Coordinates of C-alpha atoms in Angstrom, one line a residue:
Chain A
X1 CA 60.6 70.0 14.3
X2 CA 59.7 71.2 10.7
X3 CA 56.7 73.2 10.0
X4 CA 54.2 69.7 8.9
X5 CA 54.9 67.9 12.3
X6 CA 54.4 70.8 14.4
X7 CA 50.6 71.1 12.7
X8 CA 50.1 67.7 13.2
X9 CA 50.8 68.6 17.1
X10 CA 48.7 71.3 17.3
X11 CA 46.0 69.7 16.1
X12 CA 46.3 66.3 17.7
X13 CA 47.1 67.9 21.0
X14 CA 44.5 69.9 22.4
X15 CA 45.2 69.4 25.8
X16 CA 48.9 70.3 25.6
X17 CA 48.4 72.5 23.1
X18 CA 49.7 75.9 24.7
X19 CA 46.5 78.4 23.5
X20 CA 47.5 81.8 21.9
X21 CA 44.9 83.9 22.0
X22 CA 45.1 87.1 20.1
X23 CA 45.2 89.4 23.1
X24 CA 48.2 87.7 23.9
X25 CA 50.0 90.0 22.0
X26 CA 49.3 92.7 23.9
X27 CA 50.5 90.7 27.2
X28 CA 51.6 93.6 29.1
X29 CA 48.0 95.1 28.6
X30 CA 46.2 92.1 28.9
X31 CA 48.4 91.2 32.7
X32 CA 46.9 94.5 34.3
X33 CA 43.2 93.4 33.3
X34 CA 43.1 91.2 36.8
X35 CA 44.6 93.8 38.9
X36 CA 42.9 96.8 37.4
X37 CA 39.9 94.6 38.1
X38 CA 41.0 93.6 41.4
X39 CA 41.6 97.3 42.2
X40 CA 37.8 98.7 40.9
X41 CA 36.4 95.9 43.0
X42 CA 38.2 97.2 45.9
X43 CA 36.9 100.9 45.3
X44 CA 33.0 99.7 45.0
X45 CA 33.1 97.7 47.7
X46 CA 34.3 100.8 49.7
X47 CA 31.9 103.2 48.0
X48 CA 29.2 100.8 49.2
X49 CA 30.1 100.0 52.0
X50 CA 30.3 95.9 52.1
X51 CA 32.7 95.8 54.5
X52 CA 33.4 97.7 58.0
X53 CA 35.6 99.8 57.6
X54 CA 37.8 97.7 60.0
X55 CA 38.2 95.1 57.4
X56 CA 38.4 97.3 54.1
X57 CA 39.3 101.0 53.8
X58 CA 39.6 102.3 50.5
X59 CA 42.5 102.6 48.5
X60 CA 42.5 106.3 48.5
X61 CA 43.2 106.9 52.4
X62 CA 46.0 104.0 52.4
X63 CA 47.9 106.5 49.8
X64 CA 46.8 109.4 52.0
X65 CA 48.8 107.3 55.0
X66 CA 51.5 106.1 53.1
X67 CA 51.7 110.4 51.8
X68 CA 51.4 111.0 55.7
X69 CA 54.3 108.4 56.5
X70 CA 56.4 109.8 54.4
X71 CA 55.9 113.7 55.6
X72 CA 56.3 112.7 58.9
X73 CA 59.5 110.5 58.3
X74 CA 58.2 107.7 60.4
X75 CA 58.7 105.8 57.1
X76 CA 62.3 106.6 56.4
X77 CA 62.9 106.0 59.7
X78 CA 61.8 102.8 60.0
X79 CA 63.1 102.0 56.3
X80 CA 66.6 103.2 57.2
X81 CA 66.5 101.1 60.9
X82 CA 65.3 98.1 59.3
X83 CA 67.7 98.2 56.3
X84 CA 70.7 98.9 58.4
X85 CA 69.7 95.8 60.4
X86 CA 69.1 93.7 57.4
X87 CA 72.3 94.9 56.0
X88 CA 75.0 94.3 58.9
X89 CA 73.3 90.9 59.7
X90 CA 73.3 90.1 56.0
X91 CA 76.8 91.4 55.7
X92 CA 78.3 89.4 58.5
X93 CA 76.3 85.8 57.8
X94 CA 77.2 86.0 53.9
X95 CA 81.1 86.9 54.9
X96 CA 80.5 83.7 57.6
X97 CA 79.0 81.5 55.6
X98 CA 81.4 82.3 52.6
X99 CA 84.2 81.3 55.3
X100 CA 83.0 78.7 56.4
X101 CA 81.4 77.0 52.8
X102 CA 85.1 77.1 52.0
X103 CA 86.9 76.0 55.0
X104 CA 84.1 72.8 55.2
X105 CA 84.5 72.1 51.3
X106 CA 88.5 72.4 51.4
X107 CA 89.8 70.9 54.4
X108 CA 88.6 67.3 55.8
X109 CA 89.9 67.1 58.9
X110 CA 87.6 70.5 59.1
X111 CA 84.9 68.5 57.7
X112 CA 85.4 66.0 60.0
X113 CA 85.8 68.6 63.3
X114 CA 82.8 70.7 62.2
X115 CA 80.3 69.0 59.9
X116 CA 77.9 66.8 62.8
X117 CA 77.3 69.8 64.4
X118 CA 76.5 72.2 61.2
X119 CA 74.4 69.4 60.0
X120 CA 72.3 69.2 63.3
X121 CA 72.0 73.0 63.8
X122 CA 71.4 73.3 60.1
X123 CA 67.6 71.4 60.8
X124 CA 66.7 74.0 63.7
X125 CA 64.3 76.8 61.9
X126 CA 65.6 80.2 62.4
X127 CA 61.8 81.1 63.6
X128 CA 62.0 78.4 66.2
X129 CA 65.1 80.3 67.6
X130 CA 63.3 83.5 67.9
X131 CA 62.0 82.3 71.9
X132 CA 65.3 81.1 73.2
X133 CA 67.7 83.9 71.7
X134 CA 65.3 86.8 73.0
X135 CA 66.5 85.3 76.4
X136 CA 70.0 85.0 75.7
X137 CA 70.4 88.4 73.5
X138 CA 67.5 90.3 74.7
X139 CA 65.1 92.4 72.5
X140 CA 67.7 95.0 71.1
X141 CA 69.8 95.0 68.4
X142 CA 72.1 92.4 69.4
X143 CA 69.0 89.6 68.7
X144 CA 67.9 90.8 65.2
X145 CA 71.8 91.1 64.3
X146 CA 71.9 87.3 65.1
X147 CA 69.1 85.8 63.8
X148 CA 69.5 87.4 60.4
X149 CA 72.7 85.7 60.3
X150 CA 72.0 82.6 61.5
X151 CA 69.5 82.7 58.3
X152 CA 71.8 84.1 56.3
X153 CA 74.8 81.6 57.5
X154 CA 73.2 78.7 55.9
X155 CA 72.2 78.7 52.7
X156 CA 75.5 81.0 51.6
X157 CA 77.4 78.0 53.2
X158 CA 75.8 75.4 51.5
X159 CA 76.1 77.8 48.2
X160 CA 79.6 78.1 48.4
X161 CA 79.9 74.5 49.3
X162 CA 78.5 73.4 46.2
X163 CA 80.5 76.6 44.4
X164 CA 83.7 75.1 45.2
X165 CA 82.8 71.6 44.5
X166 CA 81.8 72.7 41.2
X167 CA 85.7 74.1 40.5
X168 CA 87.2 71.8 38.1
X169 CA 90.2 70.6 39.5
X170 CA 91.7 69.7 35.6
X171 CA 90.6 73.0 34.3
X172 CA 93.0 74.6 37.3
X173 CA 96.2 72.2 36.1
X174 CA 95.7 73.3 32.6
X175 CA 96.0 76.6 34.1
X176 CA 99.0 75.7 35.8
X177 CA 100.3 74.2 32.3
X178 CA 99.8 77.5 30.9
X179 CA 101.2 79.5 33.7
X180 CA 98.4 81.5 34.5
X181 CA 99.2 83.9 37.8
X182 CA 96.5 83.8 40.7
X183 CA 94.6 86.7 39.3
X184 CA 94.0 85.1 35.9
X185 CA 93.5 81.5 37.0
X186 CA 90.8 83.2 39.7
X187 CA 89.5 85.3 37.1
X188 CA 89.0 82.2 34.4
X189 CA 88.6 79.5 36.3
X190 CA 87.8 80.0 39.9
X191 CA 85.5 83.1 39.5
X192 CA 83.0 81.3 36.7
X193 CA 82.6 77.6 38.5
X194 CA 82.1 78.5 42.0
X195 CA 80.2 82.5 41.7
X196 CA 76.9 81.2 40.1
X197 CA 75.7 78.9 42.7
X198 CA 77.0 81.5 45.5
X199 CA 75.2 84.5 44.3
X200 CA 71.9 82.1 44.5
X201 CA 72.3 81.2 47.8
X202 CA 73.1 85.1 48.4
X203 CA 69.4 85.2 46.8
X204 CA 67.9 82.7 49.3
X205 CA 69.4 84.1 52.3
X206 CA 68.2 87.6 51.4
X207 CA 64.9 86.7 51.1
X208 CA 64.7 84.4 54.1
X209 CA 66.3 87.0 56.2
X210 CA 64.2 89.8 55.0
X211 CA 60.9 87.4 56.0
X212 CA 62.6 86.6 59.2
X213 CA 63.9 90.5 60.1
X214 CA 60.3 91.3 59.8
X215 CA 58.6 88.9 61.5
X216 CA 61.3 89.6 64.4
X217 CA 60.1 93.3 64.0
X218 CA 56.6 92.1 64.5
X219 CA 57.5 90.4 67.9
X220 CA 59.6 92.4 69.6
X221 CA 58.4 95.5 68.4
X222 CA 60.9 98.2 68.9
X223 CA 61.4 100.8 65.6
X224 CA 61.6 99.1 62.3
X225 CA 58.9 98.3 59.5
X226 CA 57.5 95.4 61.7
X227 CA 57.4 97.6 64.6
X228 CA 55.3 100.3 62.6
X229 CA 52.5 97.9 61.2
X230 CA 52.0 96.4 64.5
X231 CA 51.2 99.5 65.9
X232 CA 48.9 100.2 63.3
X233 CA 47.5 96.9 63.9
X234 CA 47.0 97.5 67.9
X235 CA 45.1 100.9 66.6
X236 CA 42.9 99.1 64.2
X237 CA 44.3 101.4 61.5
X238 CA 44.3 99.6 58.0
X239 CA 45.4 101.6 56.2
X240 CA 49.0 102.1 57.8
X241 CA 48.9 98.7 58.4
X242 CA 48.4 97.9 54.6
X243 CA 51.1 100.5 53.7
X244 CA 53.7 98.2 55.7
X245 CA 52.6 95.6 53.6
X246 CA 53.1 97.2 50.6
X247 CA 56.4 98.6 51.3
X248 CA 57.6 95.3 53.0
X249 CA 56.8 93.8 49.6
X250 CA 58.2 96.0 47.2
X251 CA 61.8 96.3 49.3
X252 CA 61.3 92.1 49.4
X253 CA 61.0 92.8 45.4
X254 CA 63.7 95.5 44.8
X255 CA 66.4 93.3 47.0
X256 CA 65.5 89.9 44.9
X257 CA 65.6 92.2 41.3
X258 CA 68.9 93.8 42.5
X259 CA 70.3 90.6 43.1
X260 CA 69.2 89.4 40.1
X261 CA 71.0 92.6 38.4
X262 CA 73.9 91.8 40.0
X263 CA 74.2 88.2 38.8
X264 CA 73.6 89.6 35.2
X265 CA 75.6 92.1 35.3
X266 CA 78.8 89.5 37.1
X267 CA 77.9 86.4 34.9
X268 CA 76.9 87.7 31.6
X269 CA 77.5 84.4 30.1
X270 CA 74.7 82.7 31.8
X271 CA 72.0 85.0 30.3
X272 CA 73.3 85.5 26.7
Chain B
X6 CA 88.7 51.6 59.4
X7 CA 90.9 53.3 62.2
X8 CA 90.6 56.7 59.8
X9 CA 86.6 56.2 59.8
X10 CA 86.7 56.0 63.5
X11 CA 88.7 58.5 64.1
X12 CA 86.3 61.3 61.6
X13 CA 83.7 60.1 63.4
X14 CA 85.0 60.7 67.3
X15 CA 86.3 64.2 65.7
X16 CA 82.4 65.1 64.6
X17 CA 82.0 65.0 68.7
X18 CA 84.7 67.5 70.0
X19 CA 83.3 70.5 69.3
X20 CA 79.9 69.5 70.4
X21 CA 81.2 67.9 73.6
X22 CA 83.1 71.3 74.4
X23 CA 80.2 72.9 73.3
X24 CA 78.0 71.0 76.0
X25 CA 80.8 71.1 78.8
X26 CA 80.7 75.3 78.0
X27 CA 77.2 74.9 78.9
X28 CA 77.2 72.9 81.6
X29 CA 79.7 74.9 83.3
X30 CA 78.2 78.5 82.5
X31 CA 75.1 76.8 84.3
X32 CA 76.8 76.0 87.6
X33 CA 78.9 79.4 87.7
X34 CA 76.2 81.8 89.4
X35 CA 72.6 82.4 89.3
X36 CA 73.1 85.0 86.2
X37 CA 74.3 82.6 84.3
X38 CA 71.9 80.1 85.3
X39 CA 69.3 82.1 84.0
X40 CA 70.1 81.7 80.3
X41 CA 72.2 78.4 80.4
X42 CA 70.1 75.9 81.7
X43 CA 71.9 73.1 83.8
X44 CA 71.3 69.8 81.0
X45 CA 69.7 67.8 84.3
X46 CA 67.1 70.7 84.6
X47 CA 66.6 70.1 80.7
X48 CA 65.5 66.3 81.1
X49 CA 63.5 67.2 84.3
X50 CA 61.7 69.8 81.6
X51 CA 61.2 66.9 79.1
X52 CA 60.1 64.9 82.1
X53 CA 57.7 67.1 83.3
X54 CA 56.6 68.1 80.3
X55 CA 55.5 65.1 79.0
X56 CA 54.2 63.8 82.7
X57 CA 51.6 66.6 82.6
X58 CA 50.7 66.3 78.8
X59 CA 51.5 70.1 78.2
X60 CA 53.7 69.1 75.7
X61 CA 51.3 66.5 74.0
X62 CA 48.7 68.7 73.9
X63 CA 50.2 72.3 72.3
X64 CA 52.3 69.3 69.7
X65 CA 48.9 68.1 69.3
X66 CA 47.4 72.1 68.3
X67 CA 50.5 72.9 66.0
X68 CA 50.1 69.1 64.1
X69 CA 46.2 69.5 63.3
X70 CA 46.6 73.3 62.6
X71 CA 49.5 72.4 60.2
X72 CA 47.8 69.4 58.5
X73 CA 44.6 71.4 58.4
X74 CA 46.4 74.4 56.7
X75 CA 48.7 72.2 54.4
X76 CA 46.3 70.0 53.2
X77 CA 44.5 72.8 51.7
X78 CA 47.3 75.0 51.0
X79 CA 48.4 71.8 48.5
X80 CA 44.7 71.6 47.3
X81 CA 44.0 75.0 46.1
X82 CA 47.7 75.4 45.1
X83 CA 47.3 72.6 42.6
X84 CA 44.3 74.0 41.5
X85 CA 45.4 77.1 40.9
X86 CA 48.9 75.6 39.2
X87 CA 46.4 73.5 37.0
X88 CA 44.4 76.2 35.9
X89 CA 47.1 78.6 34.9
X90 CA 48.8 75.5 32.8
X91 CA 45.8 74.3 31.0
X92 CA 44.3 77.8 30.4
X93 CA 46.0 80.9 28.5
X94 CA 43.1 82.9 30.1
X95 CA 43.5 81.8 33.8
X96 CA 47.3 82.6 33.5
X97 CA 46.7 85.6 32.5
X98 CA 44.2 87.0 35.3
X99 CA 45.8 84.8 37.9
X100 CA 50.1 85.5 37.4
X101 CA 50.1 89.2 38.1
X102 CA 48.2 88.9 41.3
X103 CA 49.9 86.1 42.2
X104 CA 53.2 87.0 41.2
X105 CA 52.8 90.3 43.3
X106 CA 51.1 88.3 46.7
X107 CA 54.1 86.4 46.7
X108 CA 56.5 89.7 47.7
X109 CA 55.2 89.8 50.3
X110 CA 56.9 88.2 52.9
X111 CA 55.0 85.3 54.5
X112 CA 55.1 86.8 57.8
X113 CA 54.7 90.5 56.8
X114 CA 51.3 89.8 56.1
X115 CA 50.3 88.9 59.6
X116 CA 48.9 92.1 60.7
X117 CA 46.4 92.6 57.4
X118 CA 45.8 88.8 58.6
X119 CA 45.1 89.4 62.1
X120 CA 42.9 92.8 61.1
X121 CA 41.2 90.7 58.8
X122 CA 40.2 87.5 60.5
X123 CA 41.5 88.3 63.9
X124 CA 43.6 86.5 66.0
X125 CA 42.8 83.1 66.7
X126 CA 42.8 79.8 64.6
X127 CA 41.6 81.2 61.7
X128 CA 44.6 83.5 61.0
X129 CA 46.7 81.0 61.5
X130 CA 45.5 78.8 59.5
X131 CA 45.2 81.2 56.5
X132 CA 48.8 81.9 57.3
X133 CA 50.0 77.9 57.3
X134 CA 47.7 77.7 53.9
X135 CA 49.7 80.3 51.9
X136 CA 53.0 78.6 53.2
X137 CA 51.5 75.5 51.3
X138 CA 50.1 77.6 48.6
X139 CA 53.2 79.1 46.7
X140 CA 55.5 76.2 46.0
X141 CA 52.5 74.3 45.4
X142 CA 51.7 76.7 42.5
X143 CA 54.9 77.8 41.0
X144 CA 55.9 73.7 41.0
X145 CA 52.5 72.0 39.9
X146 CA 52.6 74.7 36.8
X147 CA 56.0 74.4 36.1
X148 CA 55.7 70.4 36.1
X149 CA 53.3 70.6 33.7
X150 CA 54.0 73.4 31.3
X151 CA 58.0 71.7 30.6
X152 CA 56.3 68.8 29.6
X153 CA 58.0 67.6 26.3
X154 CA 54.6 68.0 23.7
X155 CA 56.0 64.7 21.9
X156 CA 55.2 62.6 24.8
X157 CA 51.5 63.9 24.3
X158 CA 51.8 63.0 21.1
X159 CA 53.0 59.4 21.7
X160 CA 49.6 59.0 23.8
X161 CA 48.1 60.1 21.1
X162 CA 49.5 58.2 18.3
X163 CA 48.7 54.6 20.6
X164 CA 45.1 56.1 20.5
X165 CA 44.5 57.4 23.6
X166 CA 41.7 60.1 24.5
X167 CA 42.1 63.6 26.6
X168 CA 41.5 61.9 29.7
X169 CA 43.9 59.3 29.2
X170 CA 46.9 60.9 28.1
X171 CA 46.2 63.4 31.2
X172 CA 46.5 60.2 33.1
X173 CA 49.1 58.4 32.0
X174 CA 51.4 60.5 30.6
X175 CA 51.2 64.3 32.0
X176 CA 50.6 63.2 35.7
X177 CA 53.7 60.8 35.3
X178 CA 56.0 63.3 34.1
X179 CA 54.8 66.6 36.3
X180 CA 54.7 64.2 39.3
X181 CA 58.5 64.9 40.4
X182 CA 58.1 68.2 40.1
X183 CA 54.5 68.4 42.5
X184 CA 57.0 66.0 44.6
X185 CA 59.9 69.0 44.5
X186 CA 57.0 71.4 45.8
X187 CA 55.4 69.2 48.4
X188 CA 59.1 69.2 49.7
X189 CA 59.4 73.1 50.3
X190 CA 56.0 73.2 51.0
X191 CA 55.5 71.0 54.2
X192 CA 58.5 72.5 56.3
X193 CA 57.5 75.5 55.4
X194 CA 53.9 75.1 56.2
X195 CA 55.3 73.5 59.4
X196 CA 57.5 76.4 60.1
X197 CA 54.8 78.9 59.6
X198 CA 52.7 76.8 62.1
X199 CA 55.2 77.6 64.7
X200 CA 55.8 81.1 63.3
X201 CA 51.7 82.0 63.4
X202 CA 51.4 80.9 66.7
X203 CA 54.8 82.9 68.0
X204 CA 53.0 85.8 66.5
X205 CA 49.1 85.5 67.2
X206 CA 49.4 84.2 71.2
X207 CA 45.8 82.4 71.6
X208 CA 45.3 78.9 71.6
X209 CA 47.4 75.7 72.1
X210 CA 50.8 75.8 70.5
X211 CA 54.0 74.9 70.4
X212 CA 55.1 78.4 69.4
X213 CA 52.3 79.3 72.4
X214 CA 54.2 77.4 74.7
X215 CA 57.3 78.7 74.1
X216 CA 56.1 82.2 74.0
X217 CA 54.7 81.5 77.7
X218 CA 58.2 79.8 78.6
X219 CA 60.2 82.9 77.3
X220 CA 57.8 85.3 79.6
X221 CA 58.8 83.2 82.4
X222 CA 62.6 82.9 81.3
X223 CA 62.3 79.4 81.3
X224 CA 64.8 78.5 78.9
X225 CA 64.6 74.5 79.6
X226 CA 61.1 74.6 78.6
X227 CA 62.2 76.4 75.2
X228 CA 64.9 74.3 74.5
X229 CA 62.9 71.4 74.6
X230 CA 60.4 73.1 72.2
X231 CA 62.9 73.9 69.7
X232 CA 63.8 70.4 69.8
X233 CA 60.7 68.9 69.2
X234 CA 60.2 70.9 66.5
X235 CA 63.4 70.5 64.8
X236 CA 63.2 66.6 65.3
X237 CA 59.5 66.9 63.6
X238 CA 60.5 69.1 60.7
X239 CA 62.8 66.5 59.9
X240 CA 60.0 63.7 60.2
X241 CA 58.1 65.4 58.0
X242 CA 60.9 66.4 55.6
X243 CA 62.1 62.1 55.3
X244 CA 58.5 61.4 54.9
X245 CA 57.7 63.0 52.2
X246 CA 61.1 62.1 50.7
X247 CA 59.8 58.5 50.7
X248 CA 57.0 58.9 49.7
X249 CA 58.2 60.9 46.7
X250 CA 60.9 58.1 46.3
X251 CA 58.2 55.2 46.6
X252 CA 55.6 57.4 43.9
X253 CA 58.3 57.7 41.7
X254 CA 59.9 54.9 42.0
X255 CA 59.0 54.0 38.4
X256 CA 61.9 56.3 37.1
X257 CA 64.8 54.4 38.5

């Protein structure tokens, strides 16, 4: 669109037209007006006392817990217990559902053995689960190690599902013309078809299974993040209870942005 | 023909094992018959269930809890999606707080929640709402904001005003994408019905239910829970698929 026709737009299109106010230069000043805002609101209503102190504490003595937490451990504890369960249940459903997505994508008479019944388990909501596996497993270990990986399992399978189907099968007999070896025909052709839409459904699942390890914390309420803000909840303390929040969403955060590094840093092609 | 048949009988072998695995660990001792539930006892569940309206009545307290929450969880999320693509200002006041909200894992947030508004039907609710909320946002406002200006200007150019191009051209073309969130949003809002009521144990429930069942240990009565709420989350999925299929049913 040349200079003349994109005037014309902006002045024949005021509702489309996408404002750009000065300030919006300064976007990363002008984004922390709301929360800044947000945050003073918070401090006056504390200072004058709108709220009971059951429903608002000020932001002052949730950093004087979370300073607390930390001195005491209780929060590296719980950080450590919950990320070694989110990391062996997240280790073994990605390695499953890798497995599987291929086996289920490769071989039909596979397909044809194991696809009614991953379709049908595929609709039950790992949450639903939660009742009937703390019978069969218990409340230890053993039950957040299988739910993460049941909602891990999925979406990695359907991800590599759609990862292999996205191979192109001409691309790999050109290789063969050229007689590439495995490493460079996995490294050329493989590697770049099927990785992108794997490492998104390694993005799903980690979210998912973070959401679900913590809501499983909540429940059962033995050690962990979950386990921590409950408690804090049962003694009508805010403040810890809002430091679990925090933390819970800033370890959500880090995972999805290290991910995110991770696909950049694997598939640089994608973001040039 | 054969080869069709064949697939199809295959798709049953490892279920049937599956079930025969079951049926068997059931009848072995009374250990075992504490976590595998004999499949007779399951339809006696369903049976009973349904005879004495528990099941009705708890599907009945997750449905209007999950409408209730939905239906304004889609409201104030299409709101909120509209103001942040129509106005630079609200986009900039409302993306940082939402974009940090969102973090937060849905169900980490339950104990602020149940602090905050205590532990009946209200936090719930709030809880089913935000389900709704997020897609609902992040899809409304990326519907509109990626749509092409020129269409705009085609309204324009046939002479039609504000109002009218809003209607007929930017509603058409963000409508597949508000379709796209209504389809994350309602399992999940459904989901987070059952998931509220696993979590905050007052009131009548399907999550409530099974939360009494697995006290008890009665696994038939969970089973049939998890079920019914698989078999609804589906519902609801293939209805809104038709209804976004029947709305949009211009662009075929």
């Amino acid at each position: 669109m040349n200079a003349a026709s994109s005037r014309l737009a902006t002045t024949i299109l005021p509702p489309l037209r996408l404002r750009t106010p000065i300030w919006s230069d300064f976007k990363w000043l002008t984004s922390a007006i709301s929360p800044v805002v947000l945050l003073l609101a918070w401090i006056l209503a504390t200072r004058a006392h709108w709220f009971s102190d059951r429903i608002l504490v000020p932001p002052r003595e949730v950093w004087s817990a979370f300073l607390e937490l930390c001195a005491s451990g209780e929060l590296w504890d719980d950080l450590k217990i919950s990320l070694l369960r989110l990391s062996s249940g997240f280790g073994l459903g990605a390695l499953g559902g890798l497995v599987l997505g291929i086996i289920l994508e490769t071989s039909s008479l596979a397909r044809s053995y194991l696809n009614p019944l991953f379709q049908v388990l595929r609709q039950v909501p790992t949450l639903a689960l939660i009742p009937m596996f703390i019978l069969l497993f218990g409340i230890g270990e053993t039950l957040k190690i299988v739910i993460i990986v049941k909602s891990t399992l999925y979406p990695v399978a359907l991800a590599t599902m759609e990862g292999v189907r996205n191979i192109p099968e001409h691309y790999l007999e050109v290789g063969r013309a050229y007689r590439l070896g495995p490493w460079m025909s996995f490294k050329r052709i493989l590697f770049p078809a099927a990785v992108p839409p794997i490492l998104t459904g390694l993005r799903i699942a980690l979210g998912r299974s973070w959401m679900v390890l913590v809501a499983i914390e909540l429940l059962t309420a033995d050690a962990g993040l979950g386990q921590t803000m409950e408690t804090g909840r049962q003694m009508l303390r805010l403040d810890i209870v809002m430091v679990g929040v925090i933390v819970t969403g800033v370890i959500g955060f880090t995972l999805d942005r290290g991910l995110q590094f991770l696909e950049r840093a694997l598939l640089p092609w994608i973001y040039r | 023909m054969l080869r069709r048949l064949a697939g199809f009988f295959r798709g049953w072998v490892i279920p049937a094992l599956l079930l025969g695995w079951w049926e068997h660990s059931s009848h072995r001792d009374a250990v075992h018959a504490y976590a595998f539930v004999p499949l007779e006892e399951i339809l006696a569940a369903i049976r009973q269930l349904l005879g004495s309206g528990e099941l009705l009545l708890n599907l009945e307290g997750s449905l209007m809890r999950a409408s209730i929450g939905l239906s304004v969880g889609v409201a104030v999320g299409v709101l909120t999606g509209l103001a942040m693509a129509f106005s630079a200002t609200a986009r900039t006041l409302i993306n940082p707080v939402f974009q940090s909200i969102r973090q937060v894992p849905l169900l980490g947030i339950t104990p602020l929640v149940a602090l905050w508004l205590g532990n009946g039907e209200q936090a719930k609710i709030f809880i089913i709402v935000l389900a709704a909320f997020y897609p609902m946002v992040l899809n409304t406002y990326e519907g509109l904001r990626s749509v092409d200006r020129r269409y705009g200007e085609v309204g324009y150019a046939y002479g039609l005003n504000r109002a009218q191009v809003l209607r007929r051209v930017l509603v058409p073309a963000a409508l597949p994408s508000f379709f796209s969130g209504l389809q994350q949003a309602v399992p999940f809002a459904w989901i987070a019905a059952v998931a509220g009521e696993l979590l905050f144990n007052v009131g009548a429930g399907l999550g409530n239910l099974m939360m009494v069942a697995e006290t008890n240990a009665q696994m038939d009565v969970i089973i049939v829970c998890t079920g019914t709420i698989a078999l609804l989350g589906i519902a609801m999925s293939q209805l809104v698929s038709l209804w976004s299929a029947y709305a949009l049913r211009w662009r075929r």
